Tab-separated table of C-alpha atoms in Angstrom:
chain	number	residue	atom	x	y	z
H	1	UNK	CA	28.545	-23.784	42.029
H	2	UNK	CA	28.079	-27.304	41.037
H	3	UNK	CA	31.224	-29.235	39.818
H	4	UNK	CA	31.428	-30.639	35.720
H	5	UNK	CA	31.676	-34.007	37.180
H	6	UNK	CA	28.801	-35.159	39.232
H	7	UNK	CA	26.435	-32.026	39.781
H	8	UNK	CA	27.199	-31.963	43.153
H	9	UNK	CA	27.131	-28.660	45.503
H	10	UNK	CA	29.618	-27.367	46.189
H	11	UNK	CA	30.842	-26.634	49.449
H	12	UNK	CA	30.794	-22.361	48.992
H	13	UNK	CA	27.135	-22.791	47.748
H	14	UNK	CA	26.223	-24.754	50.949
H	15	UNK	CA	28.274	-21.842	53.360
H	16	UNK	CA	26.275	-19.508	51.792
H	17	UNK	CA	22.487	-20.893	51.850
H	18	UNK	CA	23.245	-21.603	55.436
H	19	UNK	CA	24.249	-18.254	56.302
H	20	UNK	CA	21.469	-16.582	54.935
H	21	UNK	CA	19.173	-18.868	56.840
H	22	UNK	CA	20.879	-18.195	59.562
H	23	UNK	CA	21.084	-14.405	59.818
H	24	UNK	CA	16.761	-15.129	59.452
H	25	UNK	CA	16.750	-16.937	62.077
H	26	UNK	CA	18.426	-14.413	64.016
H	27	UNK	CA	16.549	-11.791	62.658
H	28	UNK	CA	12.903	-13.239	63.401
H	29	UNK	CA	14.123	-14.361	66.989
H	30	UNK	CA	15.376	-10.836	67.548
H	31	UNK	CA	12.025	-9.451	67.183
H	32	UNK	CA	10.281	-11.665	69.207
H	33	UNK	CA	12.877	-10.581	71.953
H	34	UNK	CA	12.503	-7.265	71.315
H	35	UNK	CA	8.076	-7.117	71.721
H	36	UNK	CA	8.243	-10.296	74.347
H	37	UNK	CA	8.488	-7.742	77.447
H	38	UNK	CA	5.695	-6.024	76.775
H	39	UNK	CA	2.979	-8.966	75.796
H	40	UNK	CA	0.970	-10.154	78.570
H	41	UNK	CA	-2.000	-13.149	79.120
H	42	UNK	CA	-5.183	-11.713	79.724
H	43	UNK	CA	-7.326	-14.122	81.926
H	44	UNK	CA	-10.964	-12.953	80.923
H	45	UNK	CA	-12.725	-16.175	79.528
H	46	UNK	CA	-13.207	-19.616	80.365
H	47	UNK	CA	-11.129	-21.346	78.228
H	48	UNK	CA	-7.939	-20.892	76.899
H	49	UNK	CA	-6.397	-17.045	78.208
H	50	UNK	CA	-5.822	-14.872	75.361
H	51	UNK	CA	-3.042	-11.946	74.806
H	52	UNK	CA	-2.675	-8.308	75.768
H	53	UNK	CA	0.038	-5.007	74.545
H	54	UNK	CA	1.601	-3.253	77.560
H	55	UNK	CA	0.060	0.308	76.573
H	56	UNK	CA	2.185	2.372	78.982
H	57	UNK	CA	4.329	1.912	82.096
H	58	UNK	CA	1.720	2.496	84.343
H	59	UNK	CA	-0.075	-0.553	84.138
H	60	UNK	CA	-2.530	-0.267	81.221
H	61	UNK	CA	-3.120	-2.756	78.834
H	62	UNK	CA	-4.357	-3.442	75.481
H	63	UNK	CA	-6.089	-6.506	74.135
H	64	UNK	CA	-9.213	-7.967	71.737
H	65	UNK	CA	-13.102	-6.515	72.980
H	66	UNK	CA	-14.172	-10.408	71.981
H	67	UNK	CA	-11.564	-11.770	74.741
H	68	UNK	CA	-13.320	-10.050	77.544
H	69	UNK	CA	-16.183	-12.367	78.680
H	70	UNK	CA	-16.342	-12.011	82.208
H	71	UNK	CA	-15.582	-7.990	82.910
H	72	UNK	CA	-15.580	-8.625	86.605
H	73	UNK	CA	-13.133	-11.166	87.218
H	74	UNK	CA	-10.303	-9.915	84.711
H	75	UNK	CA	-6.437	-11.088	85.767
H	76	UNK	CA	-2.869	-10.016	83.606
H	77	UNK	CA	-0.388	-12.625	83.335
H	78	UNK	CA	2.862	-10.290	83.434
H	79	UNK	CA	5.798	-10.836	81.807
H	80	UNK	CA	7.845	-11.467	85.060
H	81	UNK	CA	5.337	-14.791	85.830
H	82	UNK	CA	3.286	-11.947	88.544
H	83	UNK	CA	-0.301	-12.236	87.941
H	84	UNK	CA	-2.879	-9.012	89.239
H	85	UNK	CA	-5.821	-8.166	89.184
H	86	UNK	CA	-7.419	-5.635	85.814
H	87	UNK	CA	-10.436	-3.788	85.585
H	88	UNK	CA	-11.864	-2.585	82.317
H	89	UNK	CA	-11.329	0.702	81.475
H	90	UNK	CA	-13.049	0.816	78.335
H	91	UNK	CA	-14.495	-1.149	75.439
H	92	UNK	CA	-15.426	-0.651	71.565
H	93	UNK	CA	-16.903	-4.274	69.570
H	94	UNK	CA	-16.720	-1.751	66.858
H	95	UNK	CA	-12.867	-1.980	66.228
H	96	UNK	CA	-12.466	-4.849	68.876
H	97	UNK	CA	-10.552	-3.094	71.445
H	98	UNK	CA	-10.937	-3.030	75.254
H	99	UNK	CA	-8.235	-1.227	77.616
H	100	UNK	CA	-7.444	-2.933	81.056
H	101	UNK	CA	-6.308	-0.905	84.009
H	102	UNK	CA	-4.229	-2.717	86.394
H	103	UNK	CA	-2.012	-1.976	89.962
H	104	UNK	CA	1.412	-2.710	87.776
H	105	UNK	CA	3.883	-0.281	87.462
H	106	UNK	CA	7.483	-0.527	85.580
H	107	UNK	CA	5.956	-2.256	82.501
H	108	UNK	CA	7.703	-2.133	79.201
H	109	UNK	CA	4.905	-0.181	76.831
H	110	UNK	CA	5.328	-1.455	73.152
H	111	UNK	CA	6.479	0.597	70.468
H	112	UNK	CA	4.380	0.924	67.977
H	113	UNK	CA	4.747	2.028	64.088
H	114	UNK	CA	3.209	3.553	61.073
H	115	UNK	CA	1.440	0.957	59.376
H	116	UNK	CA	1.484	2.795	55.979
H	117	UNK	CA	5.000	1.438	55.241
H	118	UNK	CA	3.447	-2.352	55.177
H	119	UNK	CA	3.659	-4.574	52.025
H	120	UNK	CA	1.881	-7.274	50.919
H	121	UNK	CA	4.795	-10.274	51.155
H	122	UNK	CA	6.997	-8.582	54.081
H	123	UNK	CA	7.631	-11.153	56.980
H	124	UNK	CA	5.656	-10.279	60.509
H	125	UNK	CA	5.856	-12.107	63.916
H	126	UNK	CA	2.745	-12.442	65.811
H	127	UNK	CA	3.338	-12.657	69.568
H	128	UNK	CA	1.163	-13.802	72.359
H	129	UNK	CA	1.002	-15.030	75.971
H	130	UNK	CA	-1.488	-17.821	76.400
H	131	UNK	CA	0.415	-19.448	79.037
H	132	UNK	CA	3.864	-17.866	81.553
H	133	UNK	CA	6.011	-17.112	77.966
H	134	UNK	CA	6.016	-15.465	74.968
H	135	UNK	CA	5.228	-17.175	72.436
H	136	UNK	CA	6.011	-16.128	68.398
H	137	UNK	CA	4.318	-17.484	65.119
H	138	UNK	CA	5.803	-16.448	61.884
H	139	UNK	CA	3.384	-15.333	58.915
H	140	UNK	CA	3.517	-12.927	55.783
H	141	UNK	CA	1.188	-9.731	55.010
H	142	UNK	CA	-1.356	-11.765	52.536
H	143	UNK	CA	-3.328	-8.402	52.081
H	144	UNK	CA	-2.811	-4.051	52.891
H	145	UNK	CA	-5.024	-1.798	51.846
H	146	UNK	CA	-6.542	1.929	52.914
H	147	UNK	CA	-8.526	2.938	55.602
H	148	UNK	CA	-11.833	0.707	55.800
H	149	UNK	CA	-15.081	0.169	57.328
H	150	UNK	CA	-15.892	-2.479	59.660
H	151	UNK	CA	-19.105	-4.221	59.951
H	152	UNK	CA	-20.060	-1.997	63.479
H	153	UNK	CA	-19.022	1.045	61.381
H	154	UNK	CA	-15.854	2.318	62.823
H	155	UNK	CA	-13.346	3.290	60.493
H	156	UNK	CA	-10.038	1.377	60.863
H	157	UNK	CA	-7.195	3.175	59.167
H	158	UNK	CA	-5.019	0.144	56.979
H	159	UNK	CA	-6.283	-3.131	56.294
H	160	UNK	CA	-3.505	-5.508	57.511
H	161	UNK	CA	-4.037	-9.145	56.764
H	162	UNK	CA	-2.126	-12.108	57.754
H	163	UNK	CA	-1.604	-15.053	55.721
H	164	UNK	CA	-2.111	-17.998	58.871
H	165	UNK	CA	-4.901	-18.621	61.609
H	166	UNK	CA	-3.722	-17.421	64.982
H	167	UNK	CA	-2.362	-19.849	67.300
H	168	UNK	CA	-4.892	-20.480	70.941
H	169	UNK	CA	-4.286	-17.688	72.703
H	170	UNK	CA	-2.501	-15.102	70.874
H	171	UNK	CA	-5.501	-12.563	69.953
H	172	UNK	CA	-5.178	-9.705	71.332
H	173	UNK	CA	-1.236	-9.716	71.080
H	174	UNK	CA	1.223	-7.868	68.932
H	175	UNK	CA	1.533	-8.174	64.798
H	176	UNK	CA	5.295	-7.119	65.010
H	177	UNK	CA	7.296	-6.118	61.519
H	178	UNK	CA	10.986	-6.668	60.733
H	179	UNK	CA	12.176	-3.794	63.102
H	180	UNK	CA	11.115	-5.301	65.481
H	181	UNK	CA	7.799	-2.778	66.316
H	182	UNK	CA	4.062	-3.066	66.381
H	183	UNK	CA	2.229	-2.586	63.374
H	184	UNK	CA	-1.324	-3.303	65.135
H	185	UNK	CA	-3.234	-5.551	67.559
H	186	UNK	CA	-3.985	-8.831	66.009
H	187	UNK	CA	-7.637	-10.378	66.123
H	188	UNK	CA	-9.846	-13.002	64.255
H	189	UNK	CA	-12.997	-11.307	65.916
H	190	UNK	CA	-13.128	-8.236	63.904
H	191	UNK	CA	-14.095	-9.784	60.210
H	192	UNK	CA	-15.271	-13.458	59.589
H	193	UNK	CA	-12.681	-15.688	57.974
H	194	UNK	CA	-9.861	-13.476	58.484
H	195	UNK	CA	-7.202	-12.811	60.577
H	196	UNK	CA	-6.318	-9.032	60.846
H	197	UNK	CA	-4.250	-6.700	63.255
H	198	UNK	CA	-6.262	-3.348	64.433
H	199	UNK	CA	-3.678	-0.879	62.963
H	200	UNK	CA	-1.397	1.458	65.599
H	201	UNK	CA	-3.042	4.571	64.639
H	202	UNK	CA	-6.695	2.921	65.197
H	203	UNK	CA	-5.447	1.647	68.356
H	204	UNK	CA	-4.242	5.333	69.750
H	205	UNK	CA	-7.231	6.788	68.939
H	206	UNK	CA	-9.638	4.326	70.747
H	207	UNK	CA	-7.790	3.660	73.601
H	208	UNK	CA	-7.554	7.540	74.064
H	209	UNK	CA	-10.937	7.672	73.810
H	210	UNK	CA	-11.847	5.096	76.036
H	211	UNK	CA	-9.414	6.238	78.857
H	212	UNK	CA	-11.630	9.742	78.577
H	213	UNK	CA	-15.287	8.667	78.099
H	214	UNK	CA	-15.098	4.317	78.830
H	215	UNK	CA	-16.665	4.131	75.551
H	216	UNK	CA	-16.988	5.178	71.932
H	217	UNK	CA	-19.758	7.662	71.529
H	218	UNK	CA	-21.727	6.463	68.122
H	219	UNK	CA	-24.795	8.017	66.452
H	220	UNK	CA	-28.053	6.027	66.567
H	221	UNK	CA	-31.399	5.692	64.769
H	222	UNK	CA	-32.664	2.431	66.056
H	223	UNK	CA	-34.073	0.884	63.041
H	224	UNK	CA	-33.069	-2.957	61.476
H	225	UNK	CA	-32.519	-2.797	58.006
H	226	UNK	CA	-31.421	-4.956	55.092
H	227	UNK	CA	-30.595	-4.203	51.742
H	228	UNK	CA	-33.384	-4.027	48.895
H	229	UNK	CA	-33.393	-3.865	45.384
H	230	UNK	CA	-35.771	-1.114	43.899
H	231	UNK	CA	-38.472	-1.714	41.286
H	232	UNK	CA	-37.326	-1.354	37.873
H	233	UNK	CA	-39.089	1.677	37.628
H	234	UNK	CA	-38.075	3.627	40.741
H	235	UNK	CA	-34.869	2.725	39.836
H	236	UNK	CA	-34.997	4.581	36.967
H	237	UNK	CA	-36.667	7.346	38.574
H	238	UNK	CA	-34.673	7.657	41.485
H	239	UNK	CA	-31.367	6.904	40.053
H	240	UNK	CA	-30.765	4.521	42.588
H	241	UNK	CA	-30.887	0.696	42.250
H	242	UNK	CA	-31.271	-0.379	46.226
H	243	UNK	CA	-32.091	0.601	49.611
H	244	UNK	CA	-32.110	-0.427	53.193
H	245	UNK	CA	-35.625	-1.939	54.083
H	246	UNK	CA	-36.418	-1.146	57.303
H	247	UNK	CA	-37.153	-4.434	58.989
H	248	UNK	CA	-37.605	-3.448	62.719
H	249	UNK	CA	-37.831	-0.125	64.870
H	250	UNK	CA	-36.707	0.607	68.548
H	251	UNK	CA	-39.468	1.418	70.630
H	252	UNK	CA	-38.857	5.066	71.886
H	253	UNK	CA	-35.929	5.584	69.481
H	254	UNK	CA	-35.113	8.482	67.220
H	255	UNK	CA	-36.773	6.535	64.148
H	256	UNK	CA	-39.726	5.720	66.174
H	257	UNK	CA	-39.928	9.523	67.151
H	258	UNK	CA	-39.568	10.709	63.995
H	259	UNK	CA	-42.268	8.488	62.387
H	260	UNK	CA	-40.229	5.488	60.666
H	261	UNK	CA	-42.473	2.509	60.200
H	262	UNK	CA	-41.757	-0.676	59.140
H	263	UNK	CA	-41.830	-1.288	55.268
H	264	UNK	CA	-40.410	1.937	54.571
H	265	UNK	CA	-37.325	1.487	52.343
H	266	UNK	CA	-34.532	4.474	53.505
H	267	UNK	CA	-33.331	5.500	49.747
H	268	UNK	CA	-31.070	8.973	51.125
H	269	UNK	CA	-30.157	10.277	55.015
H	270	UNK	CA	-28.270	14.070	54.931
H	271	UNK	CA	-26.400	14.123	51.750
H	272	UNK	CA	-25.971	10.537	51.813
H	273	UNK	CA	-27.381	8.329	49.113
H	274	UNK	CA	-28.104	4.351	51.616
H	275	UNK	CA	-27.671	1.147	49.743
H	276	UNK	CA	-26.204	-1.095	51.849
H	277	UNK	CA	-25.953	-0.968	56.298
H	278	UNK	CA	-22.075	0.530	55.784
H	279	UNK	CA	-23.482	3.520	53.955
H	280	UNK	CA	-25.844	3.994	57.060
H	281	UNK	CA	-23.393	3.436	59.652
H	282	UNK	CA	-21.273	5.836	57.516
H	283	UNK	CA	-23.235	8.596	58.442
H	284	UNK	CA	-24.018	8.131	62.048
H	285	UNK	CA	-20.313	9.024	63.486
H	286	UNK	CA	-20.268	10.299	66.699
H	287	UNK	CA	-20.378	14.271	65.224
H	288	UNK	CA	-23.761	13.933	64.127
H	289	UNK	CA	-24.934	12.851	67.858
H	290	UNK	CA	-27.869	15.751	67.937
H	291	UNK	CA	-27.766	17.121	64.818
H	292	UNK	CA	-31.106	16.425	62.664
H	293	UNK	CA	-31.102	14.878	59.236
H	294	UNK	CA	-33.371	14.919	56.155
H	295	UNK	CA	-34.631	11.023	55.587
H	296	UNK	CA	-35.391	10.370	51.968
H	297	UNK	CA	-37.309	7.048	52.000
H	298	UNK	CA	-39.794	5.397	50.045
H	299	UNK	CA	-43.683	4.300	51.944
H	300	UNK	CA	-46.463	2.695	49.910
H	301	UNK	CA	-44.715	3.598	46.291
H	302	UNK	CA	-44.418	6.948	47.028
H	303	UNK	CA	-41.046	9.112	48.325
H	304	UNK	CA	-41.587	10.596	51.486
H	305	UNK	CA	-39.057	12.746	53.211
H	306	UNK	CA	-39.101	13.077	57.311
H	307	UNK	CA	-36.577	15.205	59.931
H	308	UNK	CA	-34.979	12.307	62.341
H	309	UNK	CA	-32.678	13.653	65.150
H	310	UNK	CA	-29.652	11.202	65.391
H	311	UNK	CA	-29.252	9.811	69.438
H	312	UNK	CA	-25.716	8.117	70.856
H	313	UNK	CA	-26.003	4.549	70.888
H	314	UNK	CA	-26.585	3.743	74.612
C-alpha cells in the first residue's frame, strides 16, 4: 500500500516484492544445481570448448554434431575437474547430435522430460561447461510448436525456441525447465538465426540409433534440386504450381541409374506430390532404403514417369 500522505511504499509492499524475488532466485539457482552434475565440456574444436549431457552412468555423452571438428582428438571436461579421453560413437548433422563414448564411470545421467508440456513464456535455464564449472543463463520459451522438419530432413518432434543467443560454449548443453529437468539439447547449428534445443524424445531416438548402427540410415537419390515455378499452363494442367529442378546428378547414383538428367523438373515421387527439397527429403526416410518409386517429372514439356530405386545415403 502507499500511504494518503506522500505516496510512499509502504514497508509490507516492499517485504513482499522482495520475497517473491527471492523465492526466484532460489528457484532458478535450484535448477541449475540440480542439471550442473551431469553437464560436461566437450574439447572437440579449436576454439572455445563447447557443452555435453551425461547420457548414462557409464560414461556416454551427449552434445551438438557441429561441435565435433576434430573426431580424433575428442576430451570430456567432467564435472569433478577430471578430464578423459572420448571417442565418437555416432553422429547425425541431420538433428545435430553426436554421442561420445568415454572410460568414465559413476556419472550422474540427466533426467530428461516430455517436452509436450512446454509453453511459450515459461522460464528455462540453459546450462553449459565451457570452462571447469557450470555455468547457467536464464531465457524464456519465445516459440513451441509440433513435430517439424529440419533442413537435412529428420523429423524433430517439438519446436522449442529460446528467446536469447547462447552464451560461448554452452551448445550442446542442457535447456532445463522449472523442475528442474531437461527438456532438450540446446544448439544454434540446427536452423539459421535461431537458437533451439533438440527435444528429449528426438534425442532418445538418435542416440539409440547411433549406439546400434554409428549412424542414421537415410534414403538417397543423388540429385541437386531447387525449387521451380511451372508454366502457367502446366500449372493448370498438372494442378501443381512448382517443382524441384534438378540441377545436378551423382555419378553412379540411383537417379543416374534410373535415367534422371539434368533439366528435368521432379513434379511427384510415390504418392508424394515435390514442391519444395522438404517434400523430397520427406519421402526418402530410412524405410524406403530399397524400395522402388514411381518418378513423375517433367523433360522437354512433356511428363515423363521413370522407376528409381531409393539407396542409403553413404
Amino acid at each position: 500500500m502507499r500511504d494518503g500522505a506522500g505516496g510512499r511504499i509502504m514497508p509490507e509492499e516492499v517485504t513482499a516484492g522482495v520475497s517473491s524475488i527471492v523465492d526466484l532466485s532460489r528457484a532458478l539457482a535450484g535448477i541449475a544445481e540440480a542439471v550442473a552434475p551431469s553437464v560436461v565440456r566437450v574439447e572437440a574444436r579449436g576454439r572455445l570448448p563447447a557443452s555435453g549431457i551425461v547420457w548414462s552412468a557409464e560414461g556416454l555423452v551427449v552434445t551438438a554434431d557441429h561441435v565435433i571438428e576434430d573426431d580424433e582428438h575428442i576430451r570430456v571436461g567432467l564435472p569433478d575437474g577430471a578430464v578423459v579421453a572420448a571417442t565418437l560413437a555416432g553422429r547425425d548433422p541431420t538433428t545435430d547430435l553426436a554421442v561420445l563414448r568415454t572410460d568414465a564411470r559413476g556419472l550422474r545421467p540427466a533426467v530428461w522430460t516430455d517436452p509436450h508440456r512446454a509453453r511459450v513464456g515459461h522460464l528455462v535455464v540453459s546450462l553449459g561447461r565451457p570452462g571447469r564449472t557450470a555455468r547457467a543463463a536464464l531465457g524464456m520459451l519465445s516459440t513451441v510448436a509440433e513435430a517439424w522438419r529440419g533442413p537435412g530432413g529428420a523429423v524433430i518432434d517439438r519446436y522449442l525456441q529460446i528467446d536469447r543467443r547462447l552464451p560461448p560454449g554452452f551448445s550442446g548443453g542442457p535447456l532445463a525447465e522449472g523442475g528442474g529437468q531437461v527438456l532438450g539439447l540446446n544448439t544454434a547449428g540446427l536452423l539459421r538465426g535461431a537458437v533451439l534445443a533438440v527435444p528429449a524424445p528426438t534425442v532418445g531416438r538418435v542416440v539409440e540409433t547411433l549406439l546400434a548402427h554409428g549412424r542414421i540410415p537415410r534414403g538417397y537419390l543423388g540429385i541437386g534440386a531447387q525449387p521451380v515455378r511451372l508454366p502457367a499452363g502446366l500449372r493448370q494442367a498438372l494442378g501443381q504450381e512448382s517443382g524441384l529442378l534438378t540441377v545436378s546428378v551423382e555419378p553412379g547414383s540411383p537417379a543416374e541409374r534410373a535415367g534422371l538428367q539434368l533439366g528435368d523438373v521432379l513434379l511427384r515421387l510415390g504418392e508424394t506430390t515435390v514442391r519444395h527439397p522438404g517434400d523430397l527429403m520427406a519421402v526418402l526416410g530410412a524405410d524406403r532404403i530399397g524400395a522402388t518409386l514411381v518418378a513423375r517429372l517433367l523433360r522437354g514439356g512433356t511428363v515423363q514417369e521413370v522407376a528409381v530405386t531409393v539407396g542409403e545415403r553413404p
